[in-house]
Amino acid sequence: MGVMSWFKYKSPFGLAFAFQRITGIILLFYLILHLCYLTSLQSRELYETLTSITVSRQFIIFDSLLILCGVFHGVNGIRIIIHELGIGHELRRVVLAVSAIIAILGWIIGSYILFMALGD
Amino acid sequence: MIDCDIAIVGAGLAGMRAAVTIAEKNSKVSVAIIAKTYPIRCHSVCAEGGSAAVLRKEDSFDLHAWDTVKGSDFLADQDAVEFFVRECPKEILRLENWGCPWSRNPDGTIAQRAFGGHSVNRTVFAADRTGFHEVHTLYERLLKYDNVEFFSEYFLTNLAIEDNRIQGLSAIELKTGNLVFFKAKAVILATGGAGRLYGFTTYSHQVTGDGMAIAYRCGVPLKDMEFMQFHPTGLVPSGILMTEACRGEGGYLRNKFGERFMQKYAPEKMELAPRDVVARAMWKEIIEGRAFEGEHGPYLALDLTHLGEEKIEQRLPMIREAAIKFLDIDPVEEPLPVKPVQHYTMGGIHTNMFTETPVKGLFAAGECACVSIHGANRLGSNSTVECLVFGRVAGEMALKYIENVKDVKINQEFLKEEEKRIFDKIGKGNENPHTIKRELNETMDKHLWIFRNGDGLKEAIRKIEELKERYSQASIADDCRKFNVALLSTLEVGYMLDLAEVVAMGALLRTESRGAHYRLDYPERNDKQWLVHTLAYYTREGPRFEYLPVTITKWKPVERKY
Amino acid sequence: MKFVIRRFKDDKSFWQSFEVPVKKGMTLLDGLFYIRENIDPSLAFRASCRMGICGSCAVKVNGRPRLACETQLSKFKKEIKIEPLDNFRVIRDLVTEFEGFFAKHKKVKPYLIANTDYENPIEQLQTPEELKKYYIFTLCIKCGSCLSVCPSSATLESSLGPAALVSAYRFNADSRDRGKEERLKIVSESFGVWRCHSAMECSEVCPKQIEPAKAIQLLRRETLR
């Protein structure tokens, strides 16, 4: 069944697992893209043309999604580390809810800061 | 064709215990465990309360034997009982050594609880999942040995016997639907009871008495089949077992006036009288209108509320879980609705105390056999340990037997005929086997219940004959051989009808009341005429009965009072 | 109530609906038996104890594995969808191949390894506290629900899966056991504890609430010691 089986989740935990995988892949993809982007900046003109495209109102939605991916992947990662230490299995629903709230809060705050910075 | 030295049919406690013995004693003998289900899906996992064994100084072998004999209403063979009680403690300790999670005392020793009919706290237990843990322990132990092979989901169809010697057996491999022949020097039957003859029963769905019926058809007599145990506390309406440990731990039985009615019937032992006594008392309360009325008929109350949550959670967790899941009633807060339910087959394949049947090389152990240590009424917690003790004996006897058997000849005719019988002869009519089964269940529930009488029994026999007639026109509405459940149910119903006939006729002939067999028209025990075992032999015209005297060593029959 | 059942016959798969009259207190298993007894005798499913202790009857109900015998029909509205378990090869209808599942269980040496004598057994002591450390993990009924939802087992068939690892931990945590090292060696191989990605679906669907995910993590911690 392979990769598709990640998405046959039965509970919020399976959903979190699927998200963790997707966000991981997105972050990896972004990282590669980001490195390519940086290494290709050979001149000042090129830098300015590229930043004018990517640092813009239209692009902010992607940045915001990137923050979501990053925050979720991180927070959920910490949640899994906690459980992998053998701690808190009985409270796993609470832990999941709390981490989801933290991730969403982090995303909103991050997006807000980003938006304000760009707004100036 | 599969070749093995010893074939064990049935992967419950007795079958697996036999296999462990063989593997432990001789790693060169090949063992095949053939079973209708996977090993840990057997009915033994449903045993709840515990296993009796003399472990402490306050107790003695003689006391355990006396309790068992008195409980059996003196129909047990006392030499077998004396042997049995001496072997029990070792079996409990062996299971302990193999990892069984017995419940413990604070000092780390194995804990024991009170049980019906036992004079002291003698029942070793693992919460209220004793059978479950015993089965898993044995199964896991068996994984250690290389010479034991499991043939799971193989359905036994016939035994190959020539010149009164066993040669092997045939079975349907459910996965493919093919008939497979097992060549074996010795065969141990451990196929369990016949509880599904009844509709209201604690048994698992697959316990249809196949092994008993097949042995019976092959000419091995069945012993004491009229003795069916009724457990006092089956959950209404499903019949799920509420273990005797509920009462062993201090639970009460109450009628609709809130009275502990057992006071009237067994003033000394109260709720902890043997099962036949309690079941009869409960049925009397129901008949005389002192029971609660519910949508599923009358019931009595099993009151555990005074035990407290901690004790119930620790000692009876599964009971609580089942009551909540199936009835939405928490026994911590509310009494449970219960009534007597069919629970155990005291009778079975006739064996001596070394598990040998009259056929050479064929052994039987566990509930499908009748060594006769239970007599007319089994004491709670004696059955799981019986499986262990006599499973072991069967294993040892089979090992000893095959030493002198060089090779068995295979009769090709047998296989051909069996193939023809199963696939060409059965199920060519249009009668739904499930309807036959349902009517059989209703008949048994009505006429062969706790109180029996001549007219009812005659009516039951007439009905069974009619069903047998209809069964010859049964249908198998499935042409695909793979996992053909229609074929399976049809075969099972055929076996059940044979057994039902033996039960009903045996009960009609036994004109007395003893243990679990209570005749309203003959309410007294009659030791002069009936201190004998019933033996039923198969003939084409129906069972032929013979009687065998009971072995008495130390204890002469006396009046049975609790 | 409408039962929509995914059936497999002669290597063909199809959906079939049955109308089942539902009474109060009826379970899914009762419903399946109703179909077999009154409508289609060829409907293949496994069932035994009907009280949630034998582990035969795990099926997928509306997408989630459940024991048919413990599932009250009153929980569902008009329609109920029943399929065989995922991650198992189907033999017929709701019956799946369990040989592989039991083989995995066997692999972890799920028996007590100790120096005891068969002929002369002795009473080993174990306090209730020591018992409590592993008791919950002895309750596994091997129904296969956990394996059927485990994403790691879905991607790699040879991965041991939750049930087998629970067994390994159960014996490792038993104070009477002396085979810890042997078992740790097995479970720390590539198909063992490190295949677990903590999706924790097993703990969610386990009908006995024994937290397989926890057992796996505790086992993992042991392999690092």
Short mmCIF file of C-alpha atoms in Angstrom, two decimals, chain C:
data_model
loop_
_atom_site.label_atom_id
_atom_site.label_comp_id
_atom_site.label_asym_id
_atom_site.label_seq_id
_atom_site.Cartn_x
_atom_site.Cartn_y
_atom_site.Cartn_z
CA MET C 1 -30.63 -1.26 9.73
CA LYS C 2 -28.71 -1.54 6.50
CA PHE C 3 -25.51 -3.59 6.66
CA VAL C 4 -23.18 -2.81 3.78
CA ILE C 5 -20.57 -5.53 3.69
CA ARG C 6 -17.47 -5.75 1.58
CA ARG C 7 -17.33 -9.31 0.30
CA PHE C 8 -14.62 -11.31 -1.38
CA LYS C 9 -15.44 -14.45 -3.28
CA ASP C 10 -13.43 -16.25 -5.97
CA ASP C 11 -10.87 -13.41 -5.96
CA LYS C 12 -13.58 -10.88 -6.78
CA SER C 13 -14.54 -8.14 -4.41
CA PHE C 14 -17.91 -6.44 -4.23
CA TRP C 15 -20.19 -4.59 -1.83
CA GLN C 16 -23.43 -6.14 -0.73
CA SER C 17 -26.25 -4.70 1.38
CA PHE C 18 -28.43 -6.55 3.84
CA GLU C 19 -31.42 -5.35 5.78
CA VAL C 20 -31.21 -6.45 9.42
CA PRO C 21 -33.95 -5.88 12.00
CA VAL C 22 -32.34 -4.41 15.10
CA LYS C 23 -33.46 -4.97 18.67
CA LYS C 24 -32.24 -3.18 21.76
CA GLY C 25 -28.95 -4.55 23.03
CA MET C 26 -28.09 -6.24 19.74
CA THR C 27 -24.44 -6.31 18.76
CA LEU C 28 -22.83 -6.21 15.37
CA LEU C 29 -21.98 -9.88 15.72
CA ASP C 30 -25.63 -10.72 16.35
CA GLY C 31 -26.39 -8.85 13.15
CA LEU C 32 -23.82 -10.81 11.17
CA PHE C 33 -25.22 -14.07 12.54
CA TYR C 34 -28.70 -12.91 11.59
CA ILE C 35 -27.53 -12.51 8.00
CA ARG C 36 -25.80 -15.89 7.97
CA GLU C 37 -28.77 -17.69 9.47
CA ASN C 38 -31.58 -16.03 7.59
CA ILE C 39 -30.33 -14.36 4.43
CA ASP C 40 -27.00 -15.61 3.14
CA PRO C 41 -25.48 -18.73 4.76
CA SER C 42 -22.24 -18.21 2.86
CA LEU C 43 -21.28 -14.98 4.63
CA ALA C 44 -17.86 -15.77 6.06
CA PHE C 45 -16.68 -14.13 9.27
CA ARG C 46 -14.87 -15.36 12.34
CA ALA C 47 -16.53 -15.41 15.73
CA SER C 48 -16.11 -17.34 18.89
CA CYS C 49 -16.57 -16.15 22.45
CA ARG C 50 -18.94 -13.19 21.80
CA MET C 51 -17.67 -11.51 24.99
CA GLY C 52 -14.54 -9.76 23.78
CA ILE C 53 -11.88 -12.14 25.07
CA CYS C 54 -11.01 -14.46 22.16
CA GLY C 55 -10.07 -11.82 19.58
CA SER C 56 -11.66 -13.56 16.57
CA CYS C 57 -14.11 -11.01 15.33
CA ALA C 58 -12.16 -7.80 14.69
CA VAL C 59 -13.54 -6.14 11.54
CA LYS C 60 -13.49 -2.65 10.13
CA VAL C 61 -16.71 -0.86 11.00
CA ASN C 62 -17.28 2.45 9.27
CA GLY C 63 -13.55 2.67 8.68
CA ARG C 64 -12.41 1.80 12.18
CA PRO C 65 -11.41 -1.61 13.51
CA ARG C 66 -13.69 -2.95 16.23
CA LEU C 67 -14.60 -6.25 17.80
CA ALA C 68 -17.94 -7.13 16.24
CA CYS C 69 -19.13 -8.77 19.45
CA GLU C 70 -18.58 -5.65 21.54
CA THR C 71 -20.05 -3.20 19.07
CA GLN C 72 -23.56 -2.16 20.01
CA LEU C 73 -25.70 -1.47 16.97
CA SER C 74 -27.58 1.27 18.82
CA LYS C 75 -24.46 3.42 18.37
CA PHE C 76 -25.06 3.64 14.65
CA LYS C 77 -27.76 5.39 12.69
CA LYS C 78 -29.22 3.86 9.56
CA GLU C 79 -26.30 2.32 7.81
CA ILE C 80 -23.23 0.44 8.87
CA LYS C 81 -20.28 -0.38 6.65
CA ILE C 82 -18.29 -3.51 7.41
CA GLU C 83 -14.97 -4.48 5.83
CA PRO C 84 -12.17 -6.89 6.60
CA LEU C 85 -9.14 -5.52 8.47
CA ASP C 86 -6.52 -3.59 6.53
CA ASN C 87 -2.93 -4.81 6.28
CA PHE C 88 -4.15 -8.42 6.22
CA ARG C 89 -4.69 -10.48 3.08
CA VAL C 90 -8.34 -11.40 2.69
CA ILE C 91 -9.25 -15.08 2.42
CA ARG C 92 -12.95 -14.62 2.03
CA ASP C 93 -15.47 -11.92 2.96
CA LEU C 94 -14.46 -10.72 6.42
CA VAL C 95 -11.98 -13.51 7.06
CA THR C 96 -8.33 -12.53 6.79
CA GLU C 97 -5.03 -14.40 6.83
CA PHE C 98 -3.59 -14.40 10.35
CA GLU C 99 -0.64 -16.78 9.89
CA GLY C 100 1.77 -13.93 9.34
CA PHE C 101 0.49 -12.07 12.36
CA PHE C 102 1.08 -15.07 14.62
CA ALA C 103 4.48 -15.69 13.04
CA LYS C 104 5.51 -12.17 14.06
CA HIS C 105 4.34 -12.84 17.57
CA LYS C 106 6.40 -16.03 17.66
CA LYS C 107 9.50 -14.16 16.49
CA VAL C 108 9.90 -12.15 19.69
CA LYS C 109 10.16 -15.25 21.91
CA PRO C 110 6.97 -14.55 23.81
CA TYR C 111 7.48 -17.01 26.63
CA LEU C 112 9.08 -16.85 30.01
CA ILE C 113 12.77 -17.65 29.81
CA ALA C 114 13.81 -18.89 33.25
CA ASN C 115 15.65 -21.71 34.91
CA THR C 116 12.78 -23.85 36.03
CA ASP C 117 12.45 -27.58 36.21
CA TYR C 118 9.55 -29.21 34.38
CA GLU C 119 9.34 -32.19 36.72
CA ASN C 120 9.68 -30.23 39.94
CA PRO C 121 8.02 -26.87 39.61
CA ILE C 122 8.45 -24.41 42.44
CA GLU C 123 6.44 -21.41 43.52
CA GLN C 124 8.32 -18.29 42.44
CA LEU C 125 7.39 -15.19 44.37
CA GLN C 126 6.08 -12.07 42.70
CA THR C 127 4.58 -9.20 44.60
CA PRO C 128 1.39 -7.50 43.42
CA GLU C 129 3.51 -4.44 42.58
CA GLU C 130 5.79 -6.46 40.33
CA LEU C 131 2.74 -8.02 38.74
CA LYS C 132 1.20 -4.65 38.11
CA LYS C 133 4.23 -3.51 36.10
CA TYR C 134 3.39 -5.80 33.21
CA TYR C 135 -0.13 -7.05 33.87
CA ILE C 136 -1.91 -4.67 31.51
CA PHE C 137 0.23 -5.90 28.63
CA THR C 138 -0.81 -9.51 29.22
CA LEU C 139 -4.34 -8.56 28.21
CA CYS C 140 -3.61 -8.53 24.48
CA ILE C 141 -6.15 -10.77 22.73
CA LYS C 142 -4.26 -10.77 19.40
CA CYS C 143 -7.24 -9.49 17.46
CA GLY C 144 -5.04 -7.72 14.92
CA SER C 145 -6.72 -4.32 15.23
CA CYS C 146 -3.45 -2.58 16.05
CA LEU C 147 -1.58 -4.05 13.13
CA SER C 148 -4.39 -3.14 10.77
CA VAL C 149 -4.02 0.58 11.49
CA CYS C 150 -0.23 0.74 11.90
CA PRO C 151 1.21 2.87 9.08
CA SER C 152 4.67 1.35 9.54
CA SER C 153 3.30 -2.13 9.12
CA ALA C 154 1.47 -0.99 6.03
CA THR C 155 4.61 0.34 4.40
CA LEU C 156 6.84 -2.56 5.42
CA GLU C 157 5.23 -5.96 5.74
CA SER C 158 8.05 -7.49 7.71
CA SER C 159 7.80 -4.93 10.48
CA LEU C 160 6.82 -6.68 13.70
CA GLY C 161 3.88 -4.45 14.49
CA PRO C 162 2.38 -3.42 17.81
CA ALA C 163 0.99 -6.74 19.10
CA ALA C 164 4.27 -8.62 18.85
CA LEU C 165 6.20 -5.80 20.48
CA VAL C 166 3.69 -5.63 23.32
CA SER C 167 4.35 -9.30 23.93
CA ALA C 168 8.08 -8.72 23.97
CA TYR C 169 7.72 -5.95 26.52
CA ARG C 170 5.29 -7.97 28.63
CA PHE C 171 7.93 -10.66 29.17
CA ASN C 172 10.81 -8.23 29.54
CA ALA C 173 8.95 -6.46 32.32
CA ASP C 174 8.16 -9.69 34.15
CA SER C 175 10.28 -10.02 37.28
CA ARG C 176 10.58 -13.78 36.76
CA ASP C 177 12.07 -13.53 33.29
CA ARG C 178 15.76 -13.98 32.41
CA GLY C 179 15.59 -13.62 28.64
CA LYS C 180 15.66 -9.87 28.31
CA GLU C 181 18.85 -9.68 26.25
CA GLU C 182 17.70 -12.23 23.70
CA ARG C 183 14.46 -10.40 23.14
CA LEU C 184 16.06 -6.96 22.98
CA LYS C 185 18.38 -8.23 20.28
CA ILE C 186 15.42 -9.30 18.19
CA VAL C 187 13.33 -6.18 18.63
CA SER C 188 16.20 -3.80 17.95
CA GLU C 189 16.69 -5.20 14.46
CA SER C 190 15.47 -3.20 11.46
CA PHE C 191 11.92 -4.59 11.57
CA GLY C 192 11.54 -3.99 15.29
CA VAL C 193 10.97 -1.09 17.64
CA TRP C 194 12.67 1.48 15.41
CA ARG C 195 10.06 0.95 12.72
CA CYS C 196 7.52 2.60 14.99
CA HIS C 197 6.85 6.21 14.01
CA SER C 198 4.57 6.99 16.93
CA ALA C 199 1.40 7.41 14.95
CA MET C 200 -0.23 5.95 18.08
CA GLU C 201 -3.21 4.65 16.15
CA CYS C 202 -2.71 1.27 17.81
CA SER C 203 -3.42 2.71 21.25
CA GLU C 204 -6.50 4.42 19.89
CA VAL C 205 -8.12 1.34 18.36
CA CYS C 206 -7.03 -1.30 20.89
CA PRO C 207 -10.28 -2.88 22.17
CA LYS C 208 -8.58 -3.78 25.47
CA GLN C 209 -7.03 -0.33 25.98
CA ILE C 210 -3.59 -1.75 26.61
CA GLU C 211 -1.61 1.10 25.01
CA PRO C 212 0.65 -0.76 22.59
CA ALA C 213 2.36 2.52 21.70
CA LYS C 214 3.50 2.91 25.29
CA ALA C 215 4.87 -0.63 25.40
CA ILE C 216 6.86 -0.03 22.24
CA GLN C 217 8.39 3.17 23.60
CA LEU C 218 9.28 1.52 26.91
CA LEU C 219 10.85 -1.32 24.98
CA ARG C 220 12.77 1.16 22.90
CA ARG C 221 14.11 2.77 26.01
CA GLU C 222 15.32 -0.62 27.19
CA THR C 223 17.23 -1.27 23.99
CA LEU C 224 19.22 1.91 24.60
CA ARG C 225 20.36 0.94 28.07
#
